[in-house]
């Protein structure tokens, strides 16, 4: 594992931990999901150029994709101020062995012209919030 990959993995873990401390209900889930994805991106070279608005657009796209996105359809975002953009692609929803509603997803961002991908799975908690499980 190289330093960039290691940094991305550590950043993802820390980002999820920090993100889980904010918001309530769906907002908490978006913060946790965004924290994991952003942590991974920020641990890599691409994420170093993301600003606060980029992160907000990314969080909104991810939450929208998980809540209402059609399987294999892009939920896009673009920051008109920085030109950075990306999309979240949810997969078909399924029920986990513990009965929760879950979705796998792919997150792609283009920051400063450089592409970064992240994959994950999120499941809905009984309170309606989303929890990243992988």
N, CA, C and O atoms as a MOPAC input file, in Angstrom:
PM7 MOZYME 1SCF
protein

 N      0.85300 1    -1.17000 1     0.00000 1
 C      0.00000 1     0.00000 1     0.00000 1
 C      0.90000 1     1.23500 1     0.00000 1
 O      1.82700 1     1.33400 1     0.80400 1
 N      0.62100 1     2.17800 1    -0.90800 1
 C      1.43700 1     3.39500 1    -0.94500 1
 C      0.89700 1     4.44100 1     0.03000 1
 O     -0.17200 1     4.26900 1     0.61700 1
 N      1.64800 1     5.52100 1     0.19100 1
 C      1.27500 1     6.55800 1     1.16300 1
 C     -0.06500 1     7.19500 1     0.83600 1
 O     -0.85400 1     7.49100 1     1.73300 1
 N     -0.32300 1     7.40900 1    -0.46200 1
 C     -1.57100 1     8.06200 1    -0.84200 1
 C     -2.76500 1     7.17600 1    -0.48600 1
 O     -3.76400 1     7.66000 1     0.04700 1
 N     -2.66000 1     5.86900 1    -0.78300 1
 C     -3.74600 1     4.95700 1    -0.44500 1
 C     -3.91700 1     4.86500 1     1.06300 1
 O     -5.03900 1     4.90300 1     1.57000 1
 N     -2.81500 1     4.74500 1     1.77400 1
 C     -2.87800 1     4.69900 1     3.23500 1
 C     -3.50600 1     5.94600 1     3.80700 1
 O     -4.32600 1     5.87400 1     4.72300 1
 N     -3.12200 1     7.09100 1     3.26900 1
 C     -3.70100 1     8.35700 1     3.72300 1
 C     -5.18500 1     8.41800 1     3.44500 1
 O     -5.95600 1     8.92900 1     4.25800 1
 N     -5.59300 1     7.89500 1     2.28800 1
 C     -7.01300 1     7.89500 1     1.94700 1
 C     -7.79900 1     7.01200 1     2.90700 1
 O     -8.88400 1     7.39300 1     3.34600 1
 N     -7.26400 1     5.83100 1     3.24100 1
 C     -7.96300 1     4.92700 1     4.15600 1
 C     -8.06000 1     5.50800 1     5.56200 1
 O     -9.11500 1     5.44800 1     6.19400 1
 N     -6.98500 1     6.05600 1     6.03500 1
 C     -7.00400 1     6.68500 1     7.36100 1
 C     -7.95700 1     7.87400 1     7.35400 1
 O     -8.74100 1     8.05700 1     8.28600 1
 N     -7.88500 1     8.67500 1     6.30300 1
 C     -8.77200 1     9.83300 1     6.19500 1
 C    -10.23300 1     9.42700 1     6.16600 1
 O    -11.07400 1    10.10100 1     6.76200 1
 N    -10.55200 1     8.32400 1     5.47500 1
 C    -11.93900 1     7.85600 1     5.41400 1
 C    -12.43900 1     7.47000 1     6.79600 1
 O    -13.54900 1     7.83400 1     7.18600 1
 N    -11.62900 1     6.74200 1     7.52900 1
 C    -12.02900 1     6.33700 1     8.87500 1
 C    -12.24600 1     7.52100 1     9.78400 1
 O    -13.25300 1     7.59800 1    10.48800 1
 N    -11.31100 1     8.43900 1     9.77000 1
 C    -11.43600 1     9.63100 1    10.61200 1
 C    -12.58800 1    10.50900 1    10.15800 1
 O    -13.30200 1    11.08500 1    10.97900 1
 N    -12.76500 1    10.61100 1     8.84500 1
 C    -13.86700 1    11.41700 1     8.32100 1
 C    -15.21600 1    10.87300 1     8.74800 1
 O    -16.11500 1    11.64000 1     9.09400 1
 N    -15.36700 1     9.54400 1     8.72700 1
 C    -16.61500 1     8.93700 1     9.18000 1
 C    -16.86500 1     9.18300 1    10.64800 1
 O    -17.98900 1     9.47700 1    11.05700 1
 N    -15.82400 1     9.06300 1    11.43300 1
 C    -15.93800 1     9.30300 1    12.86900 1
 C    -16.35200 1    10.74000 1    13.14600 1
 O    -17.26200 1    10.98500 1    13.93800 1
 N    -15.69500 1    11.68200 1    12.50300 1
 C    -16.02500 1    13.09200 1    12.70000 1
 C    -17.41000 1    13.39400 1    12.15200 1
 O    -18.20700 1    14.06100 1    12.81300 1
 N    -17.70600 1    12.90700 1    10.94300 1
 C    -18.99800 1    13.17400 1    10.33200 1
 C    -20.15900 1    12.64500 1    11.14600 1
 O    -21.23300 1    13.24600 1    11.16200 1
 N    -19.95100 1    11.51200 1    11.83000 1
 C    -21.03500 1    10.91900 1    12.61600 1
 C    -21.40600 1    11.76100 1    13.83200 1
 O    -22.44100 1    11.52000 1    14.45300 1
 N    -20.59700 1    12.72200 1    14.17400 1
 C    -20.85600 1    13.55900 1    15.34300 1
 C    -21.77400 1    14.73900 1    15.03200 1
 O    -22.17100 1    15.46700 1    15.94100 1
 N    -22.11600 1    14.93500 1    13.74800 1
 C    -22.90000 1    16.09600 1    13.35200 1
 C    -24.26500 1    15.68300 1    12.83600 1
 O    -24.45400 1    14.56000 1    12.37000 1
 N    -25.20700 1    16.59600 1    12.92300 1
 C    -26.53400 1    16.41000 1    12.36700 1
 C    -27.40000 1    15.50000 1    13.21900 1
 O    -26.98900 1    15.01300 1    14.27200 1
 N    -28.61300 1    15.28700 1    12.72700 1
 C    -29.55400 1    14.38800 1    13.38300 1
 C    -30.37200 1    13.72600 1    12.29600 1
 O    -30.63200 1    14.34700 1    11.26500 1
 N    -30.78500 1    12.49100 1    12.49200 1
 C    -31.57500 1    11.78000 1    11.50000 1
 C    -30.84900 1    11.71700 1    10.17800 1
 O    -29.67800 1    11.34200 1    10.12300 1
 N    -31.55200 1    12.08800 1     9.09100 1
 C    -30.95600 1    12.06700 1     7.76100 1
 C    -29.75800 1    12.97700 1     7.64300 1
 O    -28.83000 1    12.68200 1     6.89000 1
 N    -29.75600 1    14.09000 1     8.37900 1
 C    -28.60500 1    15.00000 1     8.35000 1
 C    -27.37200 1    14.35700 1     8.94500 1
 O    -26.25900 1    14.56100 1     8.46100 1
 N    -27.57400 1    13.57800 1     9.99600 1
 C    -26.44100 1    12.87300 1    10.61100 1
 C    -25.90200 1    11.83600 1     9.64100 1
 O    -24.68900 1    11.66200 1     9.52700 1
 N    -26.79200 1    11.14800 1     8.94300 1
 C    -26.35100 1    10.14500 1     7.97800 1
 C    -25.56200 1    10.78900 1     6.85400 1
 O    -24.51100 1    10.28900 1     6.45600 1
 N    -26.07000 1    11.89700 1     6.34600 1
 C    -25.35500 1    12.58700 1     5.27200 1
 C    -23.99000 1    13.03700 1     5.75100 1
 O    -23.00700 1    12.94400 1     5.01500 1
 N    -23.92400 1    13.52300 1     6.97800 1
 C    -22.63500 1    13.96100 1     7.52000 1
 C    -21.68000 1    12.78900 1     7.67100 1
 O    -20.48700 1    12.92500 1     7.39900 1
 N    -22.18800 1    11.64000 1     8.10100 1
 C    -21.33000 1    10.46400 1     8.25100 1
 C    -20.85900 1     9.97500 1     6.89800 1
 O    -19.66900 1     9.72500 1     6.70700 1
 N    -21.78300 1     9.83400 1     5.95200 1
 C    -21.41900 1     9.38000 1     4.61300 1
 C    -20.45400 1    10.36100 1     3.97900 1
 O    -19.41800 1     9.97600 1     3.43800 1
 N    -20.81000 1    11.63800 1     4.05300 1
 C    -19.91800 1    12.65600 1     3.50300 1
 C    -18.56900 1    12.63100 1     4.18100 1
 O    -17.53800 1    12.80300 1     3.53000 1
 N    -18.56800 1    12.41700 1     5.49800 1
 C    -17.30500 1    12.35100 1     6.23400 1
 C    -16.42400 1    11.22100 1     5.76600 1
 O    -15.21600 1    11.40100 1     5.61400 1
 N    -17.00600 1    10.04900 1     5.53200 1
 C    -16.22000 1     8.91000 1     5.05400 1
 C    -15.66000 1     9.19700 1     3.67300 1
 O    -14.46700 1     9.02200 1     3.42400 1
 N    -16.53400 1     9.63900 1     2.77600 1
 C    -16.06800 1     9.89800 1     1.41300 1
 C    -15.06500 1    11.03400 1     1.37500 1
 O    -14.02700 1    10.93300 1     0.72100 1
 N    -15.37200 1    12.10900 1     2.07100 1
 C    -14.45500 1    13.24300 1     2.08000 1
 C    -13.15500 1    12.90900 1     2.77500 1
 O    -12.08700 1    13.34200 1     2.34300 1
 N    -13.23800 1    12.14300 1     3.84900 1
 C    -12.01800 1    11.74200 1     4.53700 1
 C    -11.10800 1    10.95800 1     3.62000 1
 O     -9.89600 1    11.16900 1     3.60100 1
 N    -11.69600 1    10.05100 1     2.85900 1
 C    -10.90200 1     9.29300 1     1.90100 1
 C    -10.31800 1    10.18100 1     0.82600 1
 O     -9.16000 1    10.02700 1     0.43800 1
 N    -11.12200 1    11.10600 1     0.35000 1
 C    -10.63500 1    12.01700 1    -0.68400 1
 C     -9.58800 1    12.96800 1    -0.13600 1
 O     -8.58300 1    13.24500 1    -0.79100 1
 N     -9.83200 1    13.47100 1     1.07900 1
 C     -8.89200 1    14.42200 1     1.65900 1
 C     -7.57000 1    13.76500 1     2.00300 1
 O     -6.53100 1    14.42500 1     2.02400 1
 N     -7.60300 1    12.47000 1     2.27200 1
 C     -6.36700 1    11.75000 1     2.53000 1
 C     -5.57200 1    11.52500 1     1.26100 1
 O     -4.40500 1    11.13900 1     1.31500 1
 N     -6.19700 1    11.76300 1     0.11900 1
 C     -5.51800 1    11.61900 1    -1.16400 1
 C     -5.16800 1    13.00300 1    -1.70200 1
 O     -5.57800 1    14.02200 1    -1.14500 1
 N     -4.43100 1    13.02200 1    -2.75300 1
 C     -4.01900 1    14.29400 1    -3.35700 1
 C     -5.20000 1    15.07600 1    -3.91700 1
 O     -5.23300 1    16.30100 1    -3.80400 1
 N     -6.17300 1    14.38900 1    -4.52000 1
 C     -7.29900 1    15.06500 1    -5.16300 1
 C     -8.08300 1    15.90200 1    -4.17000 1
 O     -8.43800 1    17.04200 1    -4.46700 1
 N     -8.35700 1    15.35600 1    -3.00000 1
 C     -9.20000 1    16.02800 1    -2.02700 1
 C     -8.60400 1    17.26100 1    -1.40000 1
 O     -9.32300 1    18.04900 1    -0.78700 1
 N     -7.31400 1    17.44700 1    -1.53700 1
 C     -6.68300 1    18.61900 1    -0.92000 1
 C     -7.19500 1    19.92200 1    -1.50700 1
 O     -7.05100 1    20.97900 1    -0.89100 1
 N     -7.79100 1    19.85800 1    -2.68900 1
 C     -8.27500 1    21.07000 1    -3.34500 1
 C     -9.76800 1    21.30700 1    -3.14500 1
 O    -10.29800 1    22.27500 1    -3.69100 1
 N    -10.46800 1    20.46500 1    -2.38700 1
 C    -11.90200 1    20.65500 1    -2.16600 1
 C    -12.12900 1    21.75100 1    -1.13900 1
 O    -11.45900 1    21.80700 1    -0.10900 1
 N    -13.09200 1    22.62700 1    -1.43900 1
 C    -13.43100 1    23.65200 1    -0.46200 1
 C    -14.73000 1    23.26800 1     0.24200 1
 O    -15.32200 1    22.22600 1    -0.04100 1
 N    -15.15500 1    24.11500 1     1.15300 1
 C    -16.34700 1    23.84200 1     1.96300 1
 C    -17.59300 1    23.64600 1     1.09400 1
 O    -18.40300 1    22.75800 1     1.36000 1
 N    -17.74300 1    24.46000 1     0.07200 1
 C    -18.90400 1    24.34100 1    -0.80700 1
 C    -18.85800 1    23.03400 1    -1.59200 1
 O    -19.89200 1    22.39100 1    -1.77400 1
 N    -17.66100 1    22.62600 1    -2.06500 1
 C    -17.53100 1    21.33800 1    -2.75200 1
 C    -18.04600 1    20.22200 1    -1.84800 1
 O    -18.77800 1    19.33800 1    -2.29400 1
 N    -17.66200 1    20.27100 1    -0.59100 1
 C    -18.06400 1    19.24300 1     0.36900 1
 C    -19.57600 1    19.24400 1     0.57700 1
 O    -20.18900 1    18.18300 1     0.69700 1
 N    -20.17200 1    20.42500 1     0.62000 1
 C    -21.62400 1    20.51900 1     0.79000 1
 C    -22.33800 1    19.93100 1    -0.42500 1
 O    -23.31100 1    19.19300 1    -0.27500 1
 N    -21.85900 1    20.25500 1    -1.62800 1
 C    -22.45700 1    19.69400 1    -2.83900 1
 C    -22.32100 1    18.17400 1    -2.85300 1
 O    -23.26200 1    17.47400 1    -3.22600 1
 N    -21.17300 1    17.66300 1    -2.45800 1
 C    -20.93500 1    16.22100 1    -2.39800 1
 C    -21.89000 1    15.56100 1    -1.40700 1
 O    -22.48600 1    14.53100 1    -1.72100 1
 N    -22.04300 1    16.13300 1    -0.22900 1
 C    -22.95800 1    15.58300 1     0.77800 1
 C    -24.39300 1    15.53700 1     0.25900 1
 O    -25.08500 1    14.53300 1     0.42500 1
 N    -24.83600 1    16.62400 1    -0.36800 1
 C    -26.20000 1    16.68800 1    -0.88900 1
 C    -26.42200 1    15.64300 1    -1.97300 1
 O    -27.46100 1    14.98400 1    -2.00000 1
 N    -25.45000 1    15.49000 1    -2.86600 1
 C    -25.55200 1    14.51000 1    -3.94300 1
 C    -25.65800 1    13.09500 1    -3.38600 1
 O    -26.47400 1    12.29900 1    -3.84900 1
 N    -24.83500 1    12.78800 1    -2.39800 1
 C    -24.84100 1    11.44900 1    -1.81100 1
 C    -26.16100 1    11.16600 1    -1.11100 1
 O    -26.73400 1    10.09000 1    -1.28300 1
 N    -26.64500 1    12.11000 1    -0.33100 1
 C    -27.91200 1    11.91900 1     0.36700 1
 C    -29.06400 1    11.75800 1    -0.62000 1
 O    -29.91900 1    10.89200 1    -0.44000 1
 N    -29.08900 1    12.58600 1    -1.65900 1
 C    -30.13300 1    12.51200 1    -2.68400 1
 C    -30.10100 1    11.14900 1    -3.37800 1
 O    -31.14700 1    10.54600 1    -3.61800 1
 N    -28.89500 1    10.66500 1    -3.70000 1
 C    -28.75500 1     9.37500 1    -4.37600 1
 C    -29.29200 1     8.23900 1    -3.51300 1
 O    -30.02200 1     7.37700 1    -4.00200 1
 N    -28.93600 1     8.23700 1    -2.24600 1
 C    -29.37800 1     7.16200 1    -1.35800 1
 C    -30.87400 1     7.22400 1    -1.08300 1
 O    -31.53700 1     6.18900 1    -1.01300 1
 N    -31.40300 1     8.41500 1    -0.92800 1
 C    -32.81900 1     8.58000 1    -0.59300 1
 C    -33.74500 1     8.30800 1    -1.76800 1
 O    -34.71300 1     7.55900 1    -1.63900 1
 N    -33.45100 1     8.91400 1    -2.91700 1
 C    -34.41500 1     8.89300 1    -4.01900 1
 C    -33.82700 1     8.53000 1    -5.37300 1
 O    -34.56100 1     8.47500 1    -6.36000 1
 N    -32.53400 1     8.28200 1    -5.44900 1
 C    -31.90100 1     8.02600 1    -6.74100 1
 C    -32.28600 1     6.68500 1    -7.33900 1
 O    -32.42700 1     5.69000 1    -6.62700 1
 N    -32.45400 1     6.66900 1    -8.65400 1
 C    -32.69700 1     5.42300 1    -9.36800 1
 C    -31.38700 1     4.65200 1    -9.47400 1
 O    -30.31500 1     5.24900 1    -9.57600 1
 N    -31.47600 1     3.33000 1    -9.45000 1
 C    -30.28200 1     2.49800 1    -9.57200 1
 C    -29.54500 1     2.81800 1   -10.86700 1
 O    -30.15600 1     2.97200 1   -11.92500 1
 N    -28.24000 1     2.91400 1   -10.76500 1
 C    -27.34000 1     3.16800 1   -11.89600 1
 C    -27.53500 1     4.52800 1   -12.55400 1
 O    -27.11700 1     4.72500 1   -13.69500 1
 N    -28.16300 1     5.46600 1   -11.85300 1
 C    -28.32400 1     6.81300 1   -12.40900 1
 C    -27.45300 1     7.79000 1   -11.62000 1
 O    -27.29900 1     7.66500 1   -10.40500 1
 N    -26.89500 1     8.75000 1   -12.32600 1
 C    -26.01300 1     9.74000 1   -11.70200 1
 C    -26.80400 1    10.82500 1   -10.99100 1
 O    -27.77200 1    11.36400 1   -11.52900 1
 N    -26.38200 1    11.13100 1    -9.78700 1
 C    -26.88600 1    12.28300 1    -9.04100 1
 C    -25.72200 1    13.26200 1    -9.00200 1
 O    -24.81600 1    13.13800 1    -8.17800 1
 N    -25.76100 1    14.23100 1    -9.89900 1
 C    -24.60200 1    15.09400 1   -10.14500 1
 C    -24.59200 1    16.34200 1    -9.27700 1
 O    -25.62700 1    16.80400 1    -8.79700 1
 N    -23.40300 1    16.86500 1    -9.09400 1
 C    -23.20000 1    18.14900 1    -8.42800 1
 C    -22.08800 1    18.89700 1    -9.15800 1
 O    -21.21800 1    18.29800 1    -9.79000 1
 N    -22.14400 1    20.20500 1    -9.05100 1
 C    -21.10200 1    21.05200 1    -9.64100 1
 C    -21.01800 1    22.32700 1    -8.82200 1
 O    -22.03400 1    22.94800 1    -8.50700 1
 N    -19.80000 1    22.70800 1    -8.48100 1
 C    -19.58300 1    23.96400 1    -7.77300 1
 C    -19.24200 1    25.01400 1    -8.82900 1
 O    -18.16200 1    24.95800 1    -9.41700 1
 N    -20.14300 1    25.97400 1    -9.08100 1
 C    -19.88100 1    26.96800 1   -10.11800 1
 C    -18.70300 1    27.88700 1    -9.79500 1
 O    -18.12100 1    28.49300 1   -10.69400 1
 N    -18.35500 1    27.98900 1    -8.52800 1
 C    -17.24700 1    28.86600 1    -8.14500 1
 C    -15.88200 1    28.23800 1    -8.39600 1
 O    -14.94400 1    28.92900 1    -8.79400 1
 N    -15.76600 1    26.92700 1    -8.16600 1
 C    -14.46300 1    26.26700 1    -8.33900 1
 C    -14.36800 1    25.47600 1    -9.63400 1
 O    -13.26800 1    25.18600 1   -10.10400 1
 N    -15.51900 1    25.12200 1   -10.21800 1
 C    -15.51900 1    24.26800 1   -11.39900 1
 C    -15.39800 1    22.78900 1   -11.05100 1
 O    -15.44600 1    21.94000 1   -11.94100 1
 N    -15.24300 1    22.47000 1    -9.77500 1
 C    -15.16700 1    21.07100 1    -9.36200 1
 C    -16.55000 1    20.44800 1    -9.46200 1
 O    -17.56200 1    21.12700 1    -9.28700 1
 N    -16.58700 1    19.15200 1    -9.74400 1
 C    -17.86800 1    18.47700 1    -9.91400 1
 C    -17.72400 1    16.98900 1    -9.62400 1
 O    -16.62500 1    16.47700 1    -9.41400 1
 N    -18.86000 1    16.31700 1    -9.61800 1
 C    -18.84700 1    14.88200 1    -9.39800 1
 C    -20.24800 1    14.32700 1    -9.41400 1
 O    -21.21300 1    15.02200 1    -9.73500 1
 N    -20.34200 1    13.06600 1    -9.06100 1
 C    -21.64300 1    12.41800 1    -9.03000 1
 C    -21.60500 1    11.19400 1    -8.12500 1
 O    -20.55000 1    10.61400 1    -7.86400 1
 N    -22.78500 1    10.82400 1    -7.65800 1
 C    -22.98600 1     9.62000 1    -6.87000 1
 C    -23.92300 1     8.72200 1    -7.65600 1
 O    -24.95100 1     9.17800 1    -8.15600 1
 N    -23.57700 1     7.45600 1    -7.76700 1
 C    -24.39700 1     6.48600 1    -8.48800 1
 C    -24.82000 1     5.38200 1    -7.51600 1
 O    -24.00000 1     4.55400 1    -7.12100 1
 N    -26.10300 1     5.37200 1    -7.12900 1
 C    -26.56900 1     4.30900 1    -6.24100 1
 C    -26.89500 1     3.05000 1    -7.04500 1
 O    -27.20100 1     3.11900 1    -8.23500 1
 N    -26.82500 1     1.92000 1    -6.38500 1
 C    -27.24200 1     0.66100 1    -6.99000 1
 C    -28.62600 1     0.31000 1    -6.46200 1
 O    -29.19200 1     1.03300 1    -5.64200 1
 N    -29.16000 1    -0.79500 1    -6.93700 1
 C    -30.48100 1    -1.23800 1    -6.52100 1
 C    -30.49800 1    -1.46300 1    -5.00700 1
 O    -29.53500 1    -1.97100 1    -4.43200 1
 N    -31.57900 1    -1.08600 1    -4.39200 1
 C    -31.73400 1    -1.28000 1    -2.94400 1
 C    -31.99000 1    -2.76000 1    -2.65300 1
 O    -32.56000 1    -3.48300 1    -3.47000 1
 N    -31.55900 1    -3.18000 1    -1.49100 1
 C    -31.80300 1    -4.55800 1    -1.06300 1
 C    -31.99000 1    -4.58200 1     0.44800 1
 O    -31.69000 1    -3.61400 1     1.14600 1
 N    -32.48900 1    -5.70500 1     0.93100 1
 C    -32.67900 1    -5.85300 1     2.36900 1
 C    -31.55300 1    -6.71900 1     2.92000 1
 O    -31.30300 1    -7.82100 1     2.43200 1
 N    -30.88600 1    -6.20800 1     3.93500 1
 C    -29.76900 1    -6.92500 1     4.55600 1
 C    -30.30800 1    -8.06500 1     5.42900 1
 O    -31.50000 1    -8.09300 1     5.73500 1
 N    -29.44400 1    -9.00100 1     5.83000 1
 C    -29.89200 1   -10.09300 1     6.69800 1
 C    -30.54000 1    -9.61100 1     8.00300 1
 O    -31.38500 1   -10.30300 1     8.57200 1
 N    -30.14000 1    -8.42400 1     8.47200 1
 C    -30.75400 1    -7.90500 1     9.70700 1
 C    -32.01300 1    -7.08100 1     9.43000 1
 O    -32.56500 1    -6.45700 1    10.33600 1
 N    -32.46600 1    -7.08300 1     8.16500 1
 C    -33.72300 1    -6.44200 1     7.80700 1
 C    -33.63800 1    -4.98600 1     7.39300 1
 O    -34.66200 1    -4.37600 1     7.08700 1
 N    -32.43600 1    -4.41100 1     7.37400 1
 C    -32.30600 1    -2.99700 1     7.00100 1
 C    -32.29100 1    -2.83700 1     5.48000 1
 O    -31.85500 1    -3.72400 1     4.74800 1
 N    -32.77500 1    -1.69000 1     5.03400 1
 C    -32.76700 1    -1.27600 1     3.64100 1
 C    -31.36800 1    -0.73100 1     3.35200 1
 O    -30.91400 1     0.18800 1     4.03300 1
 N    -30.67400 1    -1.29000 1     2.34300 1
 C    -29.28800 1    -0.90300 1     2.05300 1
 C    -29.10200 1    -0.58200 1     0.57600 1
 O    -29.87800 1    -1.01200 1    -0.27800 1
 N    -28.04900 1     0.18600 1     0.29900 1
 C    -27.67300 1     0.49900 1    -1.08200 1
 C    -26.16200 1     0.58300 1    -1.17800 1
 O    -25.50200 1     1.17500 1    -0.32400 1
 N    -25.62900 1    -0.01400 1    -2.22000 1
 C    -24.23300 1     0.20700 1    -2.56400 1
 C    -24.20800 1     1.45100 1    -3.43700 1
 O    -25.21600 1     1.79000 1    -4.05700 1
 N    -23.08200 1     2.12800 1    -3.49500 1
 C    -22.97400 1     3.33600 1    -4.30400 1
 C    -21.53000 1     3.54700 1    -4.73300 1
 O    -20.59500 1     3.00900 1    -4.14100 1
 N    -21.38300 1     4.34300 1    -5.77400 1
 C    -20.07300 1     4.78900 1    -6.23800 1
 C    -20.08100 1     6.30300 1    -6.22200 1
 O    -21.04400 1     6.92500 1    -6.67200 1
 N    -19.03000 1     6.89600 1    -5.71300 1
 C    -18.86600 1     8.35000 1    -5.66400 1
 C    -17.68100 1     8.70200 1    -6.55300 1
 O    -16.59600 1     8.14500 1    -6.38400 1
 N    -17.87200 1     9.61300 1    -7.49000 1
 C    -16.79300 1    10.07600 1    -8.36200 1
 C    -16.71900 1    11.58900 1    -8.26700 1
 O    -17.73800 1    12.27000 1    -8.37800 1
 N    -15.52200 1    12.11900 1    -8.06200 1
 C    -15.32700 1    13.56500 1    -8.04100 1
 C    -14.18700 1    13.93700 1    -8.97900 1
 O    -13.24200 1    13.17500 1    -9.18500 1
 N    -14.31000 1    15.12000 1    -9.53300 1
 C    -13.26500 1    15.70000 1   -10.37100 1
 C    -12.85700 1    17.00800 1    -9.71400 1
 O    -13.60800 1    17.98300 1    -9.73800 1
 N    -11.68800 1    17.02700 1    -9.13900 1
 C    -11.17900 1    18.18700 1    -8.42000 1
 C     -9.92300 1    18.65300 1    -9.13100 1
 O     -8.94200 1    17.91500 1    -9.22600 1
 N     -9.95600 1    19.87900 1    -9.63000 1
 C     -8.80200 1    20.38400 1   -10.36100 1
 C     -8.47400 1    19.52600 1   -11.57000 1
 O     -7.31100 1    19.41400 1   -11.95900 1
 N     -9.50100 1    18.91600 1   -12.17100 1
 C     -9.30000 1    18.08300 1   -13.34800 1
 C     -8.87000 1    16.65400 1   -13.05000 1
 O     -8.73200 1    15.85100 1   -13.97300 1
 N     -8.65500 1    16.32200 1   -11.78200 1
 C     -8.22900 1    14.96700 1   -11.41000 1
 C     -9.41500 1    14.17600 1   -10.86500 1
 O    -10.21200 1    14.67600 1   -10.07100 1
 N     -9.50500 1    12.93300 1   -11.31400 1
 C    -10.62500 1    12.07000 1   -10.93500 1
 C    -10.26600 1    11.21700 1    -9.72200 1
 O     -9.14500 1    10.72500 1    -9.58900 1
 N    -11.26000 1    11.05700 1    -8.83500 1
 C    -11.11500 1    10.16200 1    -7.67900 1
 C    -12.43100 1     9.41800 1    -7.49500 1
 O    -13.49900 1    10.03000 1    -7.52700 1
 N    -12.36200 1     8.10900 1    -7.30200 1
 C    -13.54200 1     7.27500 1    -7.08500 1
 C    -13.54200 1     6.70400 1    -5.67900 1
 O    -12.48700 1     6.45100 1    -5.09700 1
 N    -14.73300 1     6.50600 1    -5.14200 1
 C    -14.89900 1     5.83100 1    -3.85600 1
 C    -16.15300 1     4.96800 1    -3.95300 1
 O    -17.13000 1     5.36000 1    -4.59100 1
 N    -16.12800 1     3.80900 1    -3.32900 1
 C    -17.27100 1     2.89800 1    -3.30600 1
 C    -17.66300 1     2.63600 1    -1.86500 1
 O    -16.82800 1     2.68100 1    -0.96200 1
 N    -18.93700 1     2.36300 1    -1.66000 1
 C    -19.36700 1     2.05400 1    -0.31400 1
 C    -20.74000 1     1.42500 1    -0.29200 1
 O    -21.39000 1     1.26400 1    -1.32500 1
 N    -21.16300 1     1.07700 1     0.89400 1
 C    -22.50200 1     0.55300 1     1.14400 1
 C    -23.05100 1     1.28500 1     2.36000 1
 O    -22.36500 1     1.44100 1     3.37000 1
 N    -24.28400 1     1.72700 1     2.25100 1
 C    -24.95000 1     2.39600 1     3.36900 1
 C    -26.27900 1     1.69400 1     3.62600 1
 O    -26.95900 1     1.26800 1     2.69200 1
 N    -26.63900 1     1.58100 1     4.89100 1
 C    -27.90900 1     0.96700 1     5.28400 1
 C    -28.69300 1     1.94900 1     6.14800 1
 O    -28.12900 1     2.71200 1     6.93300 1
 N    -30.01500 1     1.90300 1     5.97600 1
 C    -30.88500 1     2.80500 1     6.73500 1
 C    -31.13400 1     2.22600 1     8.12600 1
 O    -31.46000 1     1.05000 1     8.28200 1
 N    -30.97300 1     3.07500 1     9.11300 1
 C    -31.25000 1     2.70300 1    10.49700 1
 C    -32.74000 1     2.84000 1    10.78100 1
 O    -33.44900 1     3.48700 1    10.01000 1
 N    -33.23000 1     2.25100 1    11.86200 1
 C    -34.65200 1     2.36800 1    12.20800 1
 C    -35.12800 1     3.81700 1    12.34300 1
 O    -36.30200 1     4.10100 1    12.10500 1
 N    -34.23400 1     4.73800 1    12.72100 1
 C    -34.62700 1     6.14400 1    12.86300 1
 C    -34.62800 1     6.89700 1    11.53700 1
 O    -34.89800 1     8.09800 1    11.51100 1
 N    -34.32600 1     6.20000 1    10.42300 1
 C    -34.32800 1     6.82700 1     9.10800 1
 C    -32.98200 1     7.34900 1     8.66700 1
 O    -32.82700 1     7.73600 1     7.50900 1
 N    -32.00500 1     7.37300 1     9.55000 1
 C    -30.66800 1     7.84000 1     9.17400 1
 C    -29.93400 1     6.74300 1     8.40900 1
 O    -30.28000 1     5.56600 1     8.51300 1
 N    -28.92600 1     7.13400 1     7.64400 1
 C    -28.10200 1     6.18600 1     6.89500 1
 C    -26.81000 1     5.93900 1     7.64800 1
 O    -26.24500 1     6.84700 1     8.25800 1
 N    -26.35100 1     4.69500 1     7.59800 1
 C    -25.08800 1     4.33200 1     8.23100 1
 C    -24.21200 1     3.65300 1     7.18600 1
 O    -24.62800 1     2.68200 1     6.55400 1
 N    -23.00300 1     4.16500 1     7.00800 1
 C    -22.05800 1     3.53100 1     6.09700 1
 C    -21.57500 1     2.25300 1     6.76100 1
 O    -21.07300 1     2.27600 1     7.88500 1
 N    -21.73100 1     1.13100 1     6.05200 1
 C    -21.31500 1    -0.15500 1     6.61600 1
 C    -20.07600 1    -0.70600 1     5.92500 1
 O    -19.45800 1    -1.64700 1     6.42200 1
 N    -19.71600 1    -0.14300 1     4.80800 1
 C    -18.45700 1    -0.51100 1     4.14200 1
 C    -18.10600 1     0.53300 1     3.10300 1
 O    -17.08300 1     0.41300 1     2.42800 1

